[in-house]
Short mmCIF file of C-alpha atoms and ligand atoms in Angstrom, two decimals:
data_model
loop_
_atom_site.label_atom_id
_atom_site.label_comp_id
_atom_site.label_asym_id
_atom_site.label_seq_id
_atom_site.Cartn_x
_atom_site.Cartn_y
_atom_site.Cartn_z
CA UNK A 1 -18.11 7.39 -15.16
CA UNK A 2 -20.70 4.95 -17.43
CA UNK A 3 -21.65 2.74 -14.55
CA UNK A 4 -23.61 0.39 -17.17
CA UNK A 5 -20.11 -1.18 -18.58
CA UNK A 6 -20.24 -3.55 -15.58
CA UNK A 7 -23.85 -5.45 -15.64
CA UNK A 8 -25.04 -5.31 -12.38
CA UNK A 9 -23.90 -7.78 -10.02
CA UNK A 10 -26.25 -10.29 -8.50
CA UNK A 11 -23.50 -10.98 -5.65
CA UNK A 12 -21.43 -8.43 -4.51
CA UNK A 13 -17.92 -7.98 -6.35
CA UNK A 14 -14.93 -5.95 -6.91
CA UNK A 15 -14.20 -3.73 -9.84
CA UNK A 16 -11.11 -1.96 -11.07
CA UNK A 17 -11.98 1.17 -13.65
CA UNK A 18 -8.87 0.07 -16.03
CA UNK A 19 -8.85 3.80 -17.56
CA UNK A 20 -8.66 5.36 -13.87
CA UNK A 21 -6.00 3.00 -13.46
CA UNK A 22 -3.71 3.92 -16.28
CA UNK A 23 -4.13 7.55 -15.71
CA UNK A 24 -2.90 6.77 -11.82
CA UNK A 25 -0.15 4.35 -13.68
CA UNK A 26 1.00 8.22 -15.93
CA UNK A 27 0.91 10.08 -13.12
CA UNK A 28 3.08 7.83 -10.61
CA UNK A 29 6.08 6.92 -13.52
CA UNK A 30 5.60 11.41 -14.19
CA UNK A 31 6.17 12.41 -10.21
CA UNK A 32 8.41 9.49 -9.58
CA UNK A 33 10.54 9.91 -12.94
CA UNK A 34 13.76 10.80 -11.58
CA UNK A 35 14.49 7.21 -9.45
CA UNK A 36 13.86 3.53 -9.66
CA UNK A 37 10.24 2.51 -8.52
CA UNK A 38 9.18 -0.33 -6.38
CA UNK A 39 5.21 -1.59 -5.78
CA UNK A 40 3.77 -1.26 -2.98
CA UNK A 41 2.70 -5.45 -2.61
CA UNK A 42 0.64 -4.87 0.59
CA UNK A 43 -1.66 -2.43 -1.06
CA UNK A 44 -2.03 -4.09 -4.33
CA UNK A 45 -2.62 -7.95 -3.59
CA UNK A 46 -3.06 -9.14 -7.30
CA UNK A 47 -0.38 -10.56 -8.86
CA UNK A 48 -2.32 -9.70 -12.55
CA UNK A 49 -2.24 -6.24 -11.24
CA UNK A 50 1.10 -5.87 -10.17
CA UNK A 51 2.07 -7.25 -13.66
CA UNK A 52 -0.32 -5.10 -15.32
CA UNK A 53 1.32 -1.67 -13.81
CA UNK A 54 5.18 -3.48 -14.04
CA UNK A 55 4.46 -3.16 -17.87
CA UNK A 56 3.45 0.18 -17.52
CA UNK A 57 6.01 1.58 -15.45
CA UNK A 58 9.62 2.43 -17.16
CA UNK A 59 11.33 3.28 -13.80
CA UNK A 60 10.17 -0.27 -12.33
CA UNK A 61 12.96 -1.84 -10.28
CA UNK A 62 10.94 -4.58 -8.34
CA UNK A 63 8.22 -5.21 -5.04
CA UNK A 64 7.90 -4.26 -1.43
CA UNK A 65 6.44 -7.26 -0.11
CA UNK A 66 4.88 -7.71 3.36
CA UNK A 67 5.55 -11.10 5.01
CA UNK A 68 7.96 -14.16 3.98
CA UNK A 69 5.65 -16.62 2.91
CA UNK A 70 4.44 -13.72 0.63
CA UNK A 71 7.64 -13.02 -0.31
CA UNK A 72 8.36 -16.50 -1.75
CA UNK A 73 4.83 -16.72 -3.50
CA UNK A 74 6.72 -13.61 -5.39
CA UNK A 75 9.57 -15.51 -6.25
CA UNK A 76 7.81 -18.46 -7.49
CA UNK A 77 5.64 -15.86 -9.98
CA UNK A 78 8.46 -14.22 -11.38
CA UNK A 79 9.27 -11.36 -9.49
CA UNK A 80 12.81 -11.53 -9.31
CA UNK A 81 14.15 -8.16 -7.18
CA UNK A 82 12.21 -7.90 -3.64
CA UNK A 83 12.50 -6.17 -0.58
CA UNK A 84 10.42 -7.53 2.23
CA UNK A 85 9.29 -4.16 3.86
CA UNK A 86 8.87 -5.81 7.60
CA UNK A 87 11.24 -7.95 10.08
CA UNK A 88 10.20 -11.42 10.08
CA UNK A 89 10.95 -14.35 12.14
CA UNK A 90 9.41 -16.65 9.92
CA UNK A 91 13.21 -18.30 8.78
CA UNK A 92 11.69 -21.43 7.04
CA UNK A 93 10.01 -19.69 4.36
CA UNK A 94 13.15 -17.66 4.44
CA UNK A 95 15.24 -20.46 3.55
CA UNK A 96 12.64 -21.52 0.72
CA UNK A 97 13.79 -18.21 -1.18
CA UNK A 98 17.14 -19.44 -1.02
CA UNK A 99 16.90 -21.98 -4.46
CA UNK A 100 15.78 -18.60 -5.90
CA UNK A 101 18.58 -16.02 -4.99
CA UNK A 102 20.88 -18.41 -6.18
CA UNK A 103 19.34 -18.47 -9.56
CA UNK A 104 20.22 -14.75 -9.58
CA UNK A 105 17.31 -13.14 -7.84
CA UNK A 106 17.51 -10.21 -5.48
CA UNK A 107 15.98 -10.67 -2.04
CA UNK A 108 16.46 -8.43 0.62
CA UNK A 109 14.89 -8.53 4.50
CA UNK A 110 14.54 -5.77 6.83
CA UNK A 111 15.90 -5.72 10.08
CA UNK A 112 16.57 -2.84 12.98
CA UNK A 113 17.34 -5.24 15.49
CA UNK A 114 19.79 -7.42 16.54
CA UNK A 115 17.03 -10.76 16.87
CA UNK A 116 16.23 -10.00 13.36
CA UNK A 117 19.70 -10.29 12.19
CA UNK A 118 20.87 -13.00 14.16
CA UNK A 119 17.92 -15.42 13.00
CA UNK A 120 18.80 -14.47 9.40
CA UNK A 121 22.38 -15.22 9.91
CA UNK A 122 21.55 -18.40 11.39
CA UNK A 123 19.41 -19.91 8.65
CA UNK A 124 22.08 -18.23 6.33
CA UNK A 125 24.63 -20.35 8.26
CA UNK A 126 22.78 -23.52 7.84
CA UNK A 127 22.23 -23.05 3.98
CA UNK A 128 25.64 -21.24 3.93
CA UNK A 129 24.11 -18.36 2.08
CA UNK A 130 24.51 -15.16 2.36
CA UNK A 131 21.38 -13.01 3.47
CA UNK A 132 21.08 -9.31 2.35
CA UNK A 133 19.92 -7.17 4.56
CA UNK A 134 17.83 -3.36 4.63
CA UNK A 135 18.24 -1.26 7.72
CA UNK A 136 15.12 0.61 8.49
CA UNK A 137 15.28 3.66 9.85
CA UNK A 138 12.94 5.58 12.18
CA UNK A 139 11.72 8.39 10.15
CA UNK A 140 9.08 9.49 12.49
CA UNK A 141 9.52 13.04 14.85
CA UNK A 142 9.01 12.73 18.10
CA UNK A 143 8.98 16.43 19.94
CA UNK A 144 7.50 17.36 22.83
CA UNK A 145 4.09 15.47 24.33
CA UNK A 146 3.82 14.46 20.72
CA UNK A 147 4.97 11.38 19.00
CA UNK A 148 4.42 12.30 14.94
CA UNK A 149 5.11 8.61 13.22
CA UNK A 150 4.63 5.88 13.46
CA UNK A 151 6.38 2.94 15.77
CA UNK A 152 8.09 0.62 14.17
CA UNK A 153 12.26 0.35 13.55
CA UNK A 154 13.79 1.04 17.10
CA UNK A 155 16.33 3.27 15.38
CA UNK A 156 16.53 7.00 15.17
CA UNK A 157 19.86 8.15 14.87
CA UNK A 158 23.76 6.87 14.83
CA UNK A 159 24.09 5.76 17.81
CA UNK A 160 21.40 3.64 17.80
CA UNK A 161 23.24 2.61 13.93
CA UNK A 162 26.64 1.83 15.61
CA UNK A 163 25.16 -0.51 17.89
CA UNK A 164 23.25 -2.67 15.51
CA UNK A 165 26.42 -2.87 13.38
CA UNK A 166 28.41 -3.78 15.58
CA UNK A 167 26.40 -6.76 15.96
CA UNK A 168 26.16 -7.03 12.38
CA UNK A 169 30.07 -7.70 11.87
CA UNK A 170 29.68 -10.27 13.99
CA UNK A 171 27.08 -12.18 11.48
CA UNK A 172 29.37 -13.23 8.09
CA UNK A 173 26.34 -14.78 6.70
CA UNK A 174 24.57 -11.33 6.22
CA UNK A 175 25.34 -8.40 4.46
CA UNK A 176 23.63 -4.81 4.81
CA UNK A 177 23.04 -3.65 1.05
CA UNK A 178 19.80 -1.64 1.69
CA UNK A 179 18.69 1.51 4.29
CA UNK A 180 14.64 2.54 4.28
CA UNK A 181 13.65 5.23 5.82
CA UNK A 182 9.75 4.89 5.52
CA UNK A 183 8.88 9.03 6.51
CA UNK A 184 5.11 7.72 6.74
CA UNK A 185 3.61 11.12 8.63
CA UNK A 186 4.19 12.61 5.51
CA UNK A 187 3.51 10.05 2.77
CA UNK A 188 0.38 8.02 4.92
CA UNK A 189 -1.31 10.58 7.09
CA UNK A 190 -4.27 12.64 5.16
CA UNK A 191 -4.41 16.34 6.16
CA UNK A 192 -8.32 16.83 6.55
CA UNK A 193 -9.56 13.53 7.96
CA UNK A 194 -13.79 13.37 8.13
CA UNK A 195 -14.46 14.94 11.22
CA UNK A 196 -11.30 16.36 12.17
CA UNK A 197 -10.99 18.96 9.90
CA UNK A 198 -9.94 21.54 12.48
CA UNK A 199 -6.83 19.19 12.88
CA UNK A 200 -5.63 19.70 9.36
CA UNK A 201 -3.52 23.13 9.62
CA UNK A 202 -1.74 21.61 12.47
CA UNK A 203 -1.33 18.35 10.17
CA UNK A 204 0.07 20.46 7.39
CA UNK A 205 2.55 22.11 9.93
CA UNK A 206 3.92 19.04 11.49
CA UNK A 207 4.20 17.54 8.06
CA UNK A 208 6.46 20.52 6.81
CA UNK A 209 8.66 20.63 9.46
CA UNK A 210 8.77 16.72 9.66
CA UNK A 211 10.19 17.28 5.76
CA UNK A 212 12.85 19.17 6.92
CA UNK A 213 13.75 16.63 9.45
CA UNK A 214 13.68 13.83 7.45
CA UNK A 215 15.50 15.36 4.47
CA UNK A 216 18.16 16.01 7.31
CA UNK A 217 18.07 13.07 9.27
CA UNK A 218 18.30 10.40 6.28
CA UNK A 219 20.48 12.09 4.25
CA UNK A 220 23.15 12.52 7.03
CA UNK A 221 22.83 8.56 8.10
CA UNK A 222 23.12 7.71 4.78
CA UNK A 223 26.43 9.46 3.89
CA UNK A 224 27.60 8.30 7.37
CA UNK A 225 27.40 4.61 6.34
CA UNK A 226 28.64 5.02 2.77
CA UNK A 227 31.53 6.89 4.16
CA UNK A 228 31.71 3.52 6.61
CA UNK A 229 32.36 1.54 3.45
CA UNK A 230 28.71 0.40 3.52
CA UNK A 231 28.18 1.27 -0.82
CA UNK A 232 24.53 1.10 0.06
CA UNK A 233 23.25 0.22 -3.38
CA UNK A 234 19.35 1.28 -2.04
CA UNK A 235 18.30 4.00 -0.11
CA UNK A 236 14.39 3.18 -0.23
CA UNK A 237 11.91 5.56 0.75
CA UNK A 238 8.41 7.31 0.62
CA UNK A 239 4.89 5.94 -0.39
CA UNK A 240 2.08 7.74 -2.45
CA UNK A 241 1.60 10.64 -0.06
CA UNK A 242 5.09 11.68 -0.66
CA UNK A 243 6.02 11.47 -4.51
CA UNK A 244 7.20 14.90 -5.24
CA UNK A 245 9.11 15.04 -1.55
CA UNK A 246 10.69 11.50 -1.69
CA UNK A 247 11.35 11.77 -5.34
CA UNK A 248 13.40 15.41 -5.00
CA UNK A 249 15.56 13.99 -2.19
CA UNK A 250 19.50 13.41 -3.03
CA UNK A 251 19.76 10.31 -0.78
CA UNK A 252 17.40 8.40 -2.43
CA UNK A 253 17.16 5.72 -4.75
CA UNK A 254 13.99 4.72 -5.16
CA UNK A 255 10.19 5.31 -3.95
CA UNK A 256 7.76 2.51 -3.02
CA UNK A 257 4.51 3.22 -4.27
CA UNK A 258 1.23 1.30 -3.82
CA UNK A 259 -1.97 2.57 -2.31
CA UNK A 260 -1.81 5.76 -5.58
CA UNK A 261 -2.83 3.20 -8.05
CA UNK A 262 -6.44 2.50 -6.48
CA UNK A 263 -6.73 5.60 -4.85
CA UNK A 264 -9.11 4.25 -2.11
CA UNK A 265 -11.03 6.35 0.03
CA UNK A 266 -8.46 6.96 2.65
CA UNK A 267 -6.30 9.11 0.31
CA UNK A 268 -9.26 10.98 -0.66
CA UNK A 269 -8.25 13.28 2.47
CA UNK A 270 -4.93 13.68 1.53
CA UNK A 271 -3.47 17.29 -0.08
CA UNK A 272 -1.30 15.42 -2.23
CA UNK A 273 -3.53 12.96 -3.92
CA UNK A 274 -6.25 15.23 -5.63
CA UNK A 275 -4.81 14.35 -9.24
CA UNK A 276 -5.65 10.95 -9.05
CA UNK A 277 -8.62 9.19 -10.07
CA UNK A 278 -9.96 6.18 -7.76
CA UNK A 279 -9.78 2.78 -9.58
CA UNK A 280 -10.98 0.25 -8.08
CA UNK A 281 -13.94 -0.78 -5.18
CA UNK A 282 -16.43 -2.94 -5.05
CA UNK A 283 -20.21 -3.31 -6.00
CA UNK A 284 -23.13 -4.12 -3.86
CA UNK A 285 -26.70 -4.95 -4.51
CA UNK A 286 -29.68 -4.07 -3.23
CA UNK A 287 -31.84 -7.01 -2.18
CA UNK A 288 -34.07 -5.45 0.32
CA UNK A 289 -36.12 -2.51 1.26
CA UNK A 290 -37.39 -2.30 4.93
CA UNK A 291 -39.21 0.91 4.63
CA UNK A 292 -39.47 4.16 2.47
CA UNK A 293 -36.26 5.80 2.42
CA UNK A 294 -34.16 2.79 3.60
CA UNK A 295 -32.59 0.44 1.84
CA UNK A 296 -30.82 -3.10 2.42
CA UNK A 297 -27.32 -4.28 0.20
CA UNK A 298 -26.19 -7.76 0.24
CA UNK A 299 -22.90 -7.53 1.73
CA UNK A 300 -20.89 -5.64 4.27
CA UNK A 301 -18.03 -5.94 6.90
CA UNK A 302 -15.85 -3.28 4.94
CA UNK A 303 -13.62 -1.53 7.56
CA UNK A 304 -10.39 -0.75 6.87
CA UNK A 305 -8.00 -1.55 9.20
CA UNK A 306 -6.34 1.01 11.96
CA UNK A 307 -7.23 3.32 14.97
CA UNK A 308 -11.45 3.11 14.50
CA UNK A 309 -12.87 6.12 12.95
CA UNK A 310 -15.53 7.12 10.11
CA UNK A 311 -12.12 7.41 7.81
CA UNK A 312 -11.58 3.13 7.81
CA UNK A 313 -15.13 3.55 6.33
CA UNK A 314 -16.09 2.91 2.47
CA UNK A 315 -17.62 5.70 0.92
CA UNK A 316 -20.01 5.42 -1.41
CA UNK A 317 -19.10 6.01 -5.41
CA UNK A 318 -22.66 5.94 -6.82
CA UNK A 319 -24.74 6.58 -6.93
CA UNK A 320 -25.46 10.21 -4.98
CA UNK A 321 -27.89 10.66 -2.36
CA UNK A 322 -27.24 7.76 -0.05
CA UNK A 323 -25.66 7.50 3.56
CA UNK A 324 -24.75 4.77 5.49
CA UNK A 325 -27.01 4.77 8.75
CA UNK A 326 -24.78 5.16 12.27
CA UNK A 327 -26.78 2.13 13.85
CA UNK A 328 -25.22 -0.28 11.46
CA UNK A 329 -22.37 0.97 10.22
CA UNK A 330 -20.93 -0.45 7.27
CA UNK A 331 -23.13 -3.90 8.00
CA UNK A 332 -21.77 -7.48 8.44
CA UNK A 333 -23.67 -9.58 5.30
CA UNK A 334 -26.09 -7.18 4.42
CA UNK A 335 -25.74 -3.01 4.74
CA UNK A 336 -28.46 -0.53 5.31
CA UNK A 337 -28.40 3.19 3.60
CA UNK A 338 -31.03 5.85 4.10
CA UNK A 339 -32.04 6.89 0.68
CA UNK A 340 -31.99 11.10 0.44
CA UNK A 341 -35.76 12.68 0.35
CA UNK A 342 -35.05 14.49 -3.13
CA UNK A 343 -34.18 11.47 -4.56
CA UNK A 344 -37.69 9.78 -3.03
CA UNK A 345 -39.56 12.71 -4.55
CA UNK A 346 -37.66 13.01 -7.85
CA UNK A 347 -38.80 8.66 -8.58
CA UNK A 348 -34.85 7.75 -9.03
CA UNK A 349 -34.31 6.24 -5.66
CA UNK A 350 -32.23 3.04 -5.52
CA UNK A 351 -34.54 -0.29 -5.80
CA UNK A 352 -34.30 -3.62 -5.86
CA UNK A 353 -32.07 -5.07 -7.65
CA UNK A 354 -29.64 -1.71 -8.65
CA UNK A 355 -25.94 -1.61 -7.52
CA UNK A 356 -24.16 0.71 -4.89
CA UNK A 357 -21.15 1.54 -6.03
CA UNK A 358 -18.63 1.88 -2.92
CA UNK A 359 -14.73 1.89 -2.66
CA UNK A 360 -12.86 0.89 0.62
CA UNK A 361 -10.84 3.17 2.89
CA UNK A 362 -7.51 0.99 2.10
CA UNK A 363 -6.10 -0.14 -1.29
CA UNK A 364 -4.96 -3.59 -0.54
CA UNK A 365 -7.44 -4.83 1.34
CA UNK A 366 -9.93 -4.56 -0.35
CA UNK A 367 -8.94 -7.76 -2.07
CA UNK A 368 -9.12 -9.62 0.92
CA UNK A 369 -12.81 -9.87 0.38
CA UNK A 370 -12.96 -10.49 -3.39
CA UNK A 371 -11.51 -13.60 -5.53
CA UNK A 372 -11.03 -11.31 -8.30
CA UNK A 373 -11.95 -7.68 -10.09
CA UNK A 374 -13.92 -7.33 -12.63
CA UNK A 375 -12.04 -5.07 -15.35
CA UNK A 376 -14.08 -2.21 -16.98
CA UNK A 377 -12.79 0.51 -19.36
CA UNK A 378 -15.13 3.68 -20.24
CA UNK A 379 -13.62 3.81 -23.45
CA UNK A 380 -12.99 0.34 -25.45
CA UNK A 381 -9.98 2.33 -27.42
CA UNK A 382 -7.46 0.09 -26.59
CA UNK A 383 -8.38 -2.91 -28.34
CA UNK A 384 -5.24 -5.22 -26.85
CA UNK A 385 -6.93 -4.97 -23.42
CA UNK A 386 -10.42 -6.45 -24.84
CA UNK A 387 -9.49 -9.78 -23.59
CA UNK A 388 -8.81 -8.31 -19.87
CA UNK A 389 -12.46 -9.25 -17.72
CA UNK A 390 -11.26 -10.61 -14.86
CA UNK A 391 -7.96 -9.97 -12.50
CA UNK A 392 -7.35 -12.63 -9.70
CA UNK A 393 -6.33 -11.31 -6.08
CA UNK A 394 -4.01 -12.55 -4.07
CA UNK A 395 -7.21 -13.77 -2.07
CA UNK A 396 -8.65 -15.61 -5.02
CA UNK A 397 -5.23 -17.64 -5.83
CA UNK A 398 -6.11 -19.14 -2.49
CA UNK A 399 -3.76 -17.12 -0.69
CA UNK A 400 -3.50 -15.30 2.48
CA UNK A 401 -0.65 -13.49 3.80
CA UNK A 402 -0.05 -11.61 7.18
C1 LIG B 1 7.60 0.46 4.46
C2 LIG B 1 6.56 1.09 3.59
N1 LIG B 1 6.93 1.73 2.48
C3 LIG B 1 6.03 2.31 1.68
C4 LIG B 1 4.69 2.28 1.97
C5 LIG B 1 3.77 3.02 1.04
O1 LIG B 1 2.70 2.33 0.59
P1 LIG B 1 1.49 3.11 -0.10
O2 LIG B 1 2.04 3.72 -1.33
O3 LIG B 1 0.51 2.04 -0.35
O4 LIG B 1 0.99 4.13 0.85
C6 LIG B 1 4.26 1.62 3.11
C7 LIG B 1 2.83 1.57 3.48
O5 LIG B 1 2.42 1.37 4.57
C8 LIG B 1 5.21 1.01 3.95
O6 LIG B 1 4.87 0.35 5.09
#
């Protein structure tokens, strides 16, 4: 990578390799070619970036979007087919997409319990509307003294269906149209985490035999409802950890996909995700230098989010020869890194003044600490994109979502 194209920042900011981010554009429409796709909103939060890959992407169908108010900030941009990935509660902003769906957009919330449905078929009622609805399904494994998945939808299997339908026909102001079943130990859960290595055979297992049990599991709920009368017209599943499975899987309609197209850190531990390229991090400089072999970034406070661990760290990008000292962590305004001896000998130790390249654990939230990214290309072949300098995140439209 030329690390020159981007001068080097005075202030720390985010940047987003626009080459590295086509090739992860080829490679998601390639392994995902056979059904509809839908972005991943929670791990993109741009709405210039989720444009930018929309126009790239053939098999695009519309967002996964991760709260309500979000949901109608989608709406009001153009995005016109959305499913919001999470219950919510939140029924005025609910009723705010309303002037939208009856302009002929899609929106469609989850639910797996019966609160869910009966404040959407409330605010329905009021509006007389008519709410669509997505039944998420547990897709996690739970065997014995282990719980592999995650905990989320409080349903795992027909019985647990029936029940929730039955209170469903009781509610005319919603209609199930969608089923997800999110199989996240397979699609979210790297193999060979940083210090847990040992783990990752025993990862690998569980993840295969998970497979089986999803492919099982979905596919027989799904036929069960469809043979209820239920014409589900999306079965939604996957994320980027689980292309080639979701993809191959009968039930299926479409694959949400978000975290592949910045490849952050996180996914750097993950079997599935060697082909792509990482896209997108941020940039910080150095302002200080306390002693030889140490020196001091403006900037810091870059956890990811999750169980605590060196894997919700950044890593560094650039350049080599640099850790981040255990004291301090990954700073809170400023962040300390010991400087390698062979680079002190050599004379090409960072100084004041150079930039430490870095990329967050998570894709999406990295933009909660940037207004925008600054667009680079290694190559300036593609002339119509000489205009593109600067894409605004969700965080720099003024916006914060939960
Ligand atoms: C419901 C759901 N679908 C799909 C995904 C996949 O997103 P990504 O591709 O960013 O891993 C997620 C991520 O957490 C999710 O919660």
């Amino acid at each position: 990578m030329d690390f020159d194209r981007i001068n080097a920042p005075t202030v720390p900011s985010a940047w987003l390799d626009l080459d590295a981010l086509d090739h992860n554009i080829k490679l998601v429409n390639n392994k995902t070619k056979s059904i509809n796709l839908r972005l991943a909103t929670k791990s993109i939060r741009s709405l210039d970036v989720l444009n930018y890959i929309k126009e790239r992407s053939p098999h695009y169908i519309g967002v996964m979007s991760y709260a309500a108010d979000e949901s109608l900030y989608l709406l009001q941009n153009g995005f016109s087919n959305i499913i919001c990935a999470y219950p919510t509660l939140d029924i005025d902003n609910v009723s705010k997409t309303f002037v939208y769906t009856k302009q002929g957009s899609t929106m469609v919330w989850m639910v797996d319990r019966p609160e869910h449905v009966k404040a959407l078929n409330q605010i329905a009622a009021i509006y007389d509307e008519e709410v669509k609805i997505c039944i998420d399904i547990n897709m996690s494994m739970p065997i014995p003294k282990l719980y592999f998945g995650t905990k989320r939808s409080s349903l795992m299997n027909k019985k647990d269906l029936k029940k929730l339908l039955k209170f469903i026909k009781q509610c005319p102001h919603v209609k199930v149209t969608a089923l997800m079943g999110y199989e996240a130990q397979i699609a979210g859960l790297p193999e060979h985490l940083p210090g847990k290595t040992l783990l990752a055979p025993a990862i690998r297992m569980l993840k295969k035999h998970s497979q089986k049990q999803v492919s099982q599991r979905r596919g027989s709920l799904v036929n069960w409802l469809n043979n209820q009368g239920f014409n589900l017209s999306i079965v939604n599943g996957g994320g980027s950890g689980s292309m080639d499975f979701t993809s191959s899987q009968p039930e299926i309609t479409e694959i949400t996909v978000g975290s592949a197209y910045y490849k952050p850190a996180y996914f750097d531990y993950m079997d599935t995700m060697h082909e792509f390229k990482p896209a997108a991090g941020f940039v910080l400089p150095v302002t200080r230098q306390p002693e030889k072999g140490v020196i001091t970034c403006q900037g810091g406070g870059f956890i990811a989010s999750g169980a605590n661990g060196i894997d919700k760290d950044p890593v560094i990008h650039y350049p080599d020869g640099l850790s981040i000292l255990t004291d301090e962590g990954f700073g809170e305004v400023q962040t300390p890194f010991a400087i390698h001896s062979s680079l002190l000998k050599n004379g090409t130790a960072a100084k004041i003044g150079d930039a430490i390249w870095c990329r967050h654990a998570k894709a999406g939230e990295l933009c909660e600490h940037f207004n925008e990214l600054s667009c680079y290309r290694q190559t300036n072949k593609d002339s119509s994109d000489k205009n593109v300098r600067t894409m605004t995140t969700y965080r720099g439209e003024g916006k914060c979502f939960h």
